[in-house]
Structure formats: C-alpha cells, structure tokens
mmCIF file of C-alpha atoms in Angstrom:
data_model
loop_
_atom_site.group_PDB
_atom_site.id
_atom_site.type_symbol
_atom_site.label_atom_id
_atom_site.label_comp_id
_atom_site.label_asym_id
_atom_site.label_seq_id
_atom_site.Cartn_x
_atom_site.Cartn_y
_atom_site.Cartn_z
ATOM 1 C CA MET Y 1 -0.401 0.158 -0.519
ATOM 2 C CA LYS Y 2 1.664 3.165 -0.954
ATOM 3 C CA ASN Y 3 2.286 5.548 1.550
ATOM 4 C CA ALA Y 4 -0.315 3.374 4.083
ATOM 5 C CA PRO Y 5 -1.434 5.629 6.700
ATOM 6 C CA LEU Y 6 1.295 3.196 9.453
ATOM 7 C CA ARG Y 7 3.545 0.487 8.601
ATOM 8 C CA ILE Y 8 5.517 -0.883 10.468
ATOM 9 C CA SER Y 9 8.853 -3.358 10.077
ATOM 10 C CA GLY Y 10 10.624 -5.022 12.330
ATOM 11 C CA LEU Y 11 9.538 -3.789 15.854
ATOM 12 C CA SER Y 12 10.922 -5.534 18.697
ATOM 13 C CA VAL Y 13 10.211 -4.096 21.752
ATOM 14 C CA ALA Y 14 11.315 -5.313 25.907
ATOM 15 C CA TYR Y 15 10.737 -4.879 29.289
ATOM 16 C CA GLN Y 16 13.450 -5.480 31.807
ATOM 17 C CA LYS Y 17 14.980 -8.025 28.732
ATOM 18 C CA LYS Y 18 11.560 -9.873 28.414
ATOM 19 C CA PRO Y 19 10.327 -9.790 24.895
ATOM 20 C CA VAL Y 20 6.975 -7.978 24.534
ATOM 21 C CA LEU Y 21 6.749 -7.987 20.649
ATOM 22 C CA ARG Y 22 9.019 -9.629 18.244
ATOM 23 C CA ASP Y 23 9.574 -8.383 15.264
ATOM 24 C CA ILE Y 24 5.931 -6.813 14.145
ATOM 25 C CA ALA Y 25 5.458 -5.904 10.434
ATOM 26 C CA LEU Y 26 2.401 -4.476 9.931
ATOM 27 C CA GLU Y 27 1.024 -2.176 7.172
ATOM 28 C CA VAL Y 28 -2.921 -1.021 7.650
ATOM 29 C CA PRO Y 29 -6.163 0.684 4.842
ATOM 30 C CA GLU Y 30 -6.921 3.767 5.037
ATOM 31 C CA GLY Y 31 -10.176 4.698 5.936
ATOM 32 C CA LYS Y 32 -10.907 0.841 7.707
ATOM 33 C CA LEU Y 33 -12.010 0.544 11.929
ATOM 34 C CA ILE Y 34 -9.256 -1.509 13.121
ATOM 35 C CA GLY Y 35 -9.171 -3.587 15.876
ATOM 36 C CA ILE Y 36 -6.331 -4.711 17.629
ATOM 37 C CA ILE Y 37 -6.511 -8.343 19.396
ATOM 38 C CA GLY Y 38 -4.537 -10.662 21.701
ATOM 39 C CA PRO Y 39 -4.809 -11.894 25.447
ATOM 40 C CA ASN Y 40 -3.326 -9.905 28.385
ATOM 41 C CA GLY Y 41 -0.051 -9.613 27.959
ATOM 42 C CA ALA Y 42 -0.021 -9.511 23.815
ATOM 43 C CA GLY Y 43 1.073 -6.510 23.657
ATOM 44 C CA LYS Y 44 -1.782 -5.041 22.474
ATOM 45 C CA SER Y 45 -1.001 -0.861 23.972
ATOM 46 C CA THR Y 46 2.916 -1.588 23.983
ATOM 47 C CA LEU Y 47 2.149 -1.620 19.770
ATOM 48 C CA ILE Y 48 0.165 1.513 19.774
ATOM 49 C CA LYS Y 49 2.773 3.097 22.070
ATOM 50 C CA ALA Y 50 6.252 2.570 20.507
ATOM 51 C CA ALA Y 51 3.927 3.528 17.200
ATOM 52 C CA LEU Y 52 3.807 7.192 19.012
ATOM 53 C CA GLY Y 53 7.297 6.381 20.493
ATOM 54 C CA LEU Y 54 5.823 6.825 23.955
ATOM 55 C CA VAL Y 55 8.241 3.295 24.475
ATOM 56 C CA PRO Y 56 11.337 2.994 23.125
ATOM 57 C CA ARG Y 57 12.272 0.367 20.641
ATOM 58 C CA LEU Y 58 14.737 -2.250 20.267
ATOM 59 C CA SER Y 59 14.230 -2.250 16.898
ATOM 60 C CA GLY Y 60 11.964 -0.898 14.479
ATOM 61 C CA GLU Y 61 11.241 1.365 11.751
ATOM 62 C CA VAL Y 62 6.884 2.860 11.637
ATOM 63 C CA ALA Y 63 6.261 5.183 9.255
ATOM 64 C CA ILE Y 64 2.603 7.532 9.223
ATOM 65 C CA TYR Y 65 2.270 7.820 5.685
ATOM 66 C CA GLY Y 66 5.346 7.170 3.722
ATOM 67 C CA ARG Y 67 7.566 9.514 6.493
ATOM 68 C CA PRO Y 68 8.159 9.110 10.307
ATOM 69 C CA TYR Y 69 6.602 9.677 13.752
ATOM 70 C CA ALA Y 70 7.711 12.908 14.374
ATOM 71 C CA GLU Y 71 7.015 14.243 11.428
ATOM 72 C CA GLN Y 72 3.197 13.748 11.216
ATOM 73 C CA ARG Y 73 2.306 13.919 14.328
ATOM 74 C CA LYS Y 74 -0.300 16.144 13.096
ATOM 75 C CA LEU Y 75 -2.212 13.694 11.400
ATOM 76 C CA ILE Y 76 -2.524 12.009 15.050
ATOM 77 C CA GLY Y 77 -5.224 11.136 17.532
ATOM 78 C CA TYR Y 78 -4.698 9.213 20.525
ATOM 79 C CA VAL Y 79 -6.738 7.925 23.356
ATOM 80 C CA PRO Y 80 -4.748 6.839 25.919
ATOM 81 C CA GLN Y 81 -5.892 4.083 28.696
ATOM 82 C CA ARG Y 82 -8.388 6.064 31.288
ATOM 83 C CA GLU Y 83 -6.363 4.017 34.267
ATOM 84 C CA SER Y 84 -3.246 5.726 32.843
ATOM 85 C CA VAL Y 85 -4.891 9.368 33.616
ATOM 86 C CA ASP Y 86 -4.404 11.414 36.324
ATOM 87 C CA TRP Y 87 -8.109 12.351 36.760
ATOM 88 C CA ASP Y 88 -7.650 14.064 39.739
ATOM 89 C CA PHE Y 89 -5.370 16.977 38.264
ATOM 90 C CA PRO Y 90 -7.480 20.498 38.231
ATOM 91 C CA THR Y 91 -8.877 20.598 34.756
ATOM 92 C CA ASN Y 92 -12.869 20.896 33.341
ATOM 93 C CA ALA Y 93 -13.808 18.882 30.280
ATOM 94 C CA LEU Y 94 -13.476 21.883 28.263
ATOM 95 C CA ASP Y 95 -9.864 22.072 28.791
ATOM 96 C CA VAL Y 96 -8.971 18.460 28.371
ATOM 97 C CA VAL Y 97 -11.188 18.794 24.498
ATOM 98 C CA MET Y 98 -9.048 22.119 24.105
ATOM 99 C CA MET Y 99 -5.793 20.628 24.852
ATOM 100 C CA GLY Y 100 -6.132 18.649 21.200
ATOM 101 C CA ARG Y 101 -6.317 22.209 19.231
ATOM 102 C CA TYR Y 102 -1.978 22.260 20.670
ATOM 103 C CA GLY Y 103 -1.040 20.671 17.657
ATOM 104 C CA HIS Y 104 -2.811 23.160 15.294
ATOM 105 C CA LEU Y 105 -1.708 26.045 17.478
ATOM 106 C CA GLY Y 106 1.457 25.134 18.501
ATOM 107 C CA TRP Y 107 2.188 25.561 22.243
ATOM 108 C CA PHE Y 108 2.557 29.388 22.577
ATOM 109 C CA ARG Y 109 -0.603 30.556 20.913
ATOM 110 C CA ARG Y 110 -3.238 30.301 23.316
ATOM 111 C CA PRO Y 111 -6.603 29.268 21.930
ATOM 112 C CA GLY Y 112 -8.625 31.222 20.572
ATOM 113 C CA ALA Y 113 -12.608 31.709 20.561
ATOM 114 C CA ASN Y 114 -13.006 29.888 16.894
ATOM 115 C CA GLU Y 115 -10.825 26.705 19.959
ATOM 116 C CA ARG Y 116 -13.650 27.066 22.048
ATOM 117 C CA ARG Y 117 -15.979 26.554 19.346
ATOM 118 C CA ILE Y 118 -14.274 23.671 17.425
ATOM 119 C CA ALA Y 119 -13.954 21.984 21.809
ATOM 120 C CA MET Y 120 -17.731 22.619 22.533
ATOM 121 C CA GLU Y 121 -18.607 21.089 18.924
ATOM 122 C CA CYS Y 122 -16.382 18.211 19.915
ATOM 123 C CA LEU Y 123 -18.061 17.542 23.023
ATOM 124 C CA ALA Y 124 -21.515 18.113 21.479
ATOM 125 C CA LYS Y 125 -20.599 14.659 19.602
ATOM 126 C CA VAL Y 126 -20.175 13.319 22.921
ATOM 127 C CA GLY Y 127 -23.267 13.913 24.105
ATOM 128 C CA MET Y 128 -20.410 15.881 26.514
ATOM 129 C CA ALA Y 129 -21.737 19.905 25.909
ATOM 130 C CA ASP Y 130 -23.865 20.082 29.415
ATOM 131 C CA TYR Y 131 -20.171 18.873 30.970
ATOM 132 C CA ALA Y 132 -17.825 21.357 29.284
ATOM 133 C CA ASP Y 133 -17.665 23.475 32.566
ATOM 134 C CA ARG Y 134 -17.399 20.224 35.033
ATOM 135 C CA GLN Y 135 -14.198 19.260 36.485
ATOM 136 C CA ILE Y 136 -12.784 15.762 34.931
ATOM 137 C CA SER Y 137 -12.573 14.288 38.601
ATOM 138 C CA GLN Y 138 -16.234 14.598 39.395
ATOM 139 C CA LEU Y 139 -17.424 12.519 36.086
ATOM 140 C CA SER Y 140 -17.901 9.127 36.150
ATOM 141 C CA GLY Y 141 -15.513 6.444 34.217
ATOM 142 C CA GLY Y 142 -17.801 6.412 30.871
ATOM 143 C CA GLN Y 143 -18.352 10.864 30.678
ATOM 144 C CA GLN Y 144 -14.394 10.847 31.910
ATOM 145 C CA GLN Y 145 -13.797 8.393 28.204
ATOM 146 C CA ARG Y 146 -15.908 10.782 25.690
ATOM 147 C CA VAL Y 147 -14.580 13.518 27.280
ATOM 148 C CA PHE Y 148 -10.700 11.926 25.655
ATOM 149 C CA LEU Y 149 -12.705 10.635 22.259
ATOM 150 C CA ALA Y 150 -13.679 14.740 21.928
ATOM 151 C CA ARG Y 151 -10.255 15.500 22.687
ATOM 152 C CA ALA Y 152 -9.656 13.311 19.875
ATOM 153 C CA LEU Y 153 -11.900 14.542 17.259
ATOM 154 C CA ALA Y 154 -10.692 18.353 18.374
ATOM 155 C CA GLN Y 155 -7.863 16.924 16.835
ATOM 156 C CA ASP Y 156 -9.103 16.650 13.240
ATOM 157 C CA ALA Y 157 -5.953 13.468 12.611
ATOM 158 C CA GLN Y 158 -6.744 11.265 9.596
ATOM 159 C CA LEU Y 159 -4.948 8.076 11.762
ATOM 160 C CA TYR Y 160 -6.524 7.636 15.319
ATOM 161 C CA PHE Y 161 -4.968 5.063 17.858
ATOM 162 C CA MET Y 162 -7.511 4.472 20.520
ATOM 163 C CA ASP Y 163 -6.586 2.136 23.684
ATOM 164 C CA GLU Y 164 -9.103 -0.036 24.606
ATOM 165 C CA PRO Y 165 -12.145 2.931 24.619
ATOM 166 C CA PHE Y 166 -14.921 0.819 25.845
ATOM 167 C CA VAL Y 167 -13.296 -0.641 28.975
ATOM 168 C CA GLY Y 168 -15.555 0.079 31.957
ATOM 169 C CA VAL Y 169 -18.336 2.108 30.234
ATOM 170 C CA ASP Y 170 -22.170 1.418 30.025
ATOM 171 C CA ALA Y 171 -23.643 0.159 27.056
ATOM 172 C CA ALA Y 172 -24.900 3.323 26.476
ATOM 173 C CA THR Y 173 -21.132 5.377 26.151
ATOM 174 C CA GLU Y 174 -19.809 1.986 24.143
ATOM 175 C CA LYS Y 175 -22.814 2.293 21.228
ATOM 176 C CA ALA Y 176 -22.012 6.253 21.192
ATOM 177 C CA ILE Y 177 -17.982 5.639 20.798
ATOM 178 C CA ILE Y 178 -19.067 2.857 17.646
ATOM 179 C CA ALA Y 179 -21.049 5.263 16.048
ATOM 180 C CA LEU Y 180 -18.254 7.915 16.326
ATOM 181 C CA LEU Y 181 -15.379 5.652 14.914
ATOM 182 C CA ASN Y 182 -18.103 5.047 12.303
ATOM 183 C CA GLU Y 183 -18.737 7.923 11.569
ATOM 184 C CA LEU Y 184 -14.500 8.686 11.599
ATOM 185 C CA LYS Y 185 -14.324 6.092 8.503
ATOM 186 C CA ALA Y 186 -16.953 7.680 6.637
ATOM 187 C CA GLN Y 187 -14.714 10.890 6.375
ATOM 188 C CA GLY Y 188 -11.985 8.321 5.412
ATOM 189 C CA LYS Y 189 -10.055 8.473 8.545
ATOM 190 C CA THR Y 190 -8.000 5.224 9.495
ATOM 191 C CA VAL Y 191 -8.800 4.439 13.412
ATOM 192 C CA LEU Y 192 -6.979 1.687 15.451
ATOM 193 C CA VAL Y 193 -8.627 0.154 18.956
ATOM 194 C CA VAL Y 194 -6.663 -2.035 21.239
ATOM 195 C CA HIS Y 195 -9.929 -4.569 21.735
ATOM 196 C CA HIS Y 196 -10.693 -7.524 24.271
ATOM 197 C CA ASP Y 197 -14.031 -8.301 23.693
ATOM 198 C CA LEU Y 198 -13.968 -10.923 20.986
ATOM 199 C CA ALA Y 199 -17.785 -11.326 21.286
ATOM 200 C CA THR Y 200 -18.581 -7.765 18.905
ATOM 201 C CA VAL Y 201 -15.212 -7.839 16.500
ATOM 202 C CA LYS Y 202 -17.101 -8.715 13.143
ATOM 203 C CA GLU Y 203 -19.987 -6.311 14.535
ATOM 204 C CA TYR Y 204 -17.246 -3.136 14.994
ATOM 205 C CA PHE Y 205 -14.069 -3.749 12.874
ATOM 206 C CA ASP Y 206 -13.621 -3.850 8.969
ATOM 207 C CA TRP Y 207 -9.639 -5.024 9.693
ATOM 208 C CA VAL Y 208 -8.286 -6.906 12.746
ATOM 209 C CA VAL Y 209 -4.600 -7.358 13.567
ATOM 210 C CA LEU Y 210 -4.087 -10.513 16.356
ATOM 211 C CA LEU Y 211 -1.444 -10.585 18.204
ATOM 212 C CA ASN Y 212 0.288 -12.842 20.869
ATOM 213 C CA VAL Y 213 3.851 -10.634 21.468
ATOM 214 C CA GLU Y 214 4.246 -11.987 17.309
ATOM 215 C CA LEU Y 215 2.196 -10.814 14.866
ATOM 216 C CA ILE Y 216 -0.381 -14.032 14.315
ATOM 217 C CA GLN Y 217 -2.447 -12.395 11.290
ATOM 218 C CA ALA Y 218 -3.854 -9.334 10.000
ATOM 219 C CA GLY Y 219 -6.027 -8.446 7.312
ATOM 220 C CA PRO Y 220 -9.710 -8.605 6.851
ATOM 221 C CA THR Y 221 -12.606 -8.879 9.531
ATOM 222 C CA ALA Y 222 -14.140 -11.978 7.129
ATOM 223 C CA ASP Y 223 -10.936 -13.328 6.070
ATOM 224 C CA VAL Y 224 -8.441 -12.713 9.763
ATOM 225 C CA PHE Y 225 -11.475 -13.943 12.431
ATOM 226 C CA THR Y 226 -11.224 -16.914 12.489
ATOM 227 C CA ALA Y 227 -11.701 -20.334 14.850
ATOM 228 C CA ALA Y 228 -8.227 -21.417 13.035
ATOM 229 C CA ASN Y 229 -6.860 -17.813 14.062
ATOM 230 C CA LEU Y 230 -7.837 -17.543 17.773
ATOM 231 C CA GLN Y 231 -6.779 -20.767 18.268
ATOM 232 C CA ARG Y 232 -3.143 -19.645 17.203
ATOM 233 C CA THR Y 233 -3.505 -16.324 19.645
ATOM 234 C CA TYR Y 234 -5.038 -17.550 22.495
ATOM 235 C CA GLY Y 235 -4.621 -20.941 21.963
ATOM 236 C CA GLY Y 236 -5.840 -22.811 25.799
ATOM 237 C CA ARG Y 237 -7.962 -19.679 27.023
ATOM 238 C CA LEU Y 238 -10.178 -20.053 23.664
ATOM 239 C CA ALA Y 239 -13.162 -21.339 23.962
ATOM 240 C CA ILE Y 240 -15.736 -22.151 20.754
ATOM 241 C CA LEU Y 241 -18.551 -21.667 21.048
ATOM 242 C CA GLU Y 242 -21.442 -22.974 18.432
ATOM 243 C CA ARG Y 243 -24.669 -20.672 18.429
ATOM 244 C CA ASN Y 244 -27.971 -21.733 17.190
ATOM 245 C CA ASP Y 245 -27.888 -20.394 13.618
ATOM 246 C CA HIS Y 246 -24.729 -21.661 12.801
ATOM 247 C CA GLU Y 247 -22.187 -19.072 12.917
ATOM 248 C CA THR Y 248 -19.168 -19.197 15.533
ATOM 249 C CA GLY Y 249 -19.616 -17.384 18.792
ATOM 250 C CA ILE Y 250 -16.207 -16.675 20.174
ATOM 251 C CA GLY Y 251 -15.547 -15.432 24.506
ATOM 252 C CA ALA Y 252 -12.239 -15.614 26.074
ATOM 253 C CA ARG Y 253 -11.715 -17.060 28.938
#
C-alpha cells in the first residue's frame, strides 16, 4: 500500500529484557476501523505506544503516511487507557478537549474563540456539551472516556489510536463510541482500537490485527477472524461455542 496510514517493519520491544513485541511487520489500509486483538500481555497497548514513540524500541521502523512519526504528529489522534490518566488534575472537560487543538496552534499560542467553538462542537458530538465546565474528577468513567474521545476529535487527525476505549463504560457510552468511530471511518479516517471483547469484533471492525507478542495474522475481519487463527492467538484460553444459527461465537476465558 503506497503511503499506508501506518507501516511497521521489524519492530521489537522488551521490558526488563523480556520480549513484549517480536519482529512485527504490519501495514494497515486507509479508511478502515481496525481492531487490535489478543490475550492479556500480548503487547497490544505496547504496539500503539511504540508506534507513537512513547516506549523505546529495540529495533524497527514506523512510518505514518510514508514518513517518520515526528514529522506527522498533526495527523495523529491518541486516546490512552483511562486508568493511565491523572483524573485528579484540576481542569474541566472543555479545557481537556481544547488541549487537542495545540497541535494546530503550537504550544505558544493561546486557544481563542475558534478553538473554544471547535471544542464545544466535539463535546456535543459525544453528548458532553452540558458538562463542559465540570471538573474531570467529578465525571463518571464513561463520561471521562467521552471527554477524551472529544479531545481526539478536536485534533482533527487522519489516523487515530485508541487504547481500550470501551473498558469501564456503560452500554449507552459504548454505543455512542462505536457510532463515533464509524463516523470517522465514513470521513475516510483510519482508526486502530485495542479491543478485548471477542463477541463484538465482527460487528465493530472491518479489519483485525491478531497479536500475541508476534503478529499472528492481519487482514479483513471476514478472512482473519477465524477459529483457527484465534486458537493460534489465544491457545488454551479460547472457548469456541457453536450458536444456534450455525455461526461461530467466540469468547476468551
């Protein structure tokens, strides 16, 4: 794929000499909703962090639309795991979302009326406009996740990385998040999502990356998300249940 949104080659990462990712080679297509799937400890979050330069690499290269990450920061939006954020930091929801505009402003220009308007529009898209002045520490887990999604929207990126955005949210918030991700896809944007619920993979994602330290398989969901590939990915932790409609339902245990 010429100028793929994300191209990774020879990527290896280790923590305290223990391999976390080993020789990953991956290209993802543009305009797809992509799930990164694998068991706990498979390196899913590390893959995102290594692509963003947030953890050191032992080896490998990462290209964003054919160029190094450092040259393409403005094209990237990132939603980290909720538990990695200091929610006691004294700021309100609107200020958090306006932080997403700094890539366009530069760090030495103060956000003005235009940035405030964009931030409020993004909060409205995730159903949080009424909470703009609320301290983030006073929001529920699902509301906090919506605010971080609004911040990612405010970045107006082409490539989004989201690390387990559905964890700890209620059903209404999950439905709102997937609707938002599909809206981004409809705009031609590429979204990579670390995801753990195997039961919703076929419904949510066009493309999947199966990972367990090494890349097991990557490609269109219909081709790659199979019982055989999931057995390779999860090993003995996989349970395969035949549904009444003769489709295979898959759940991890």
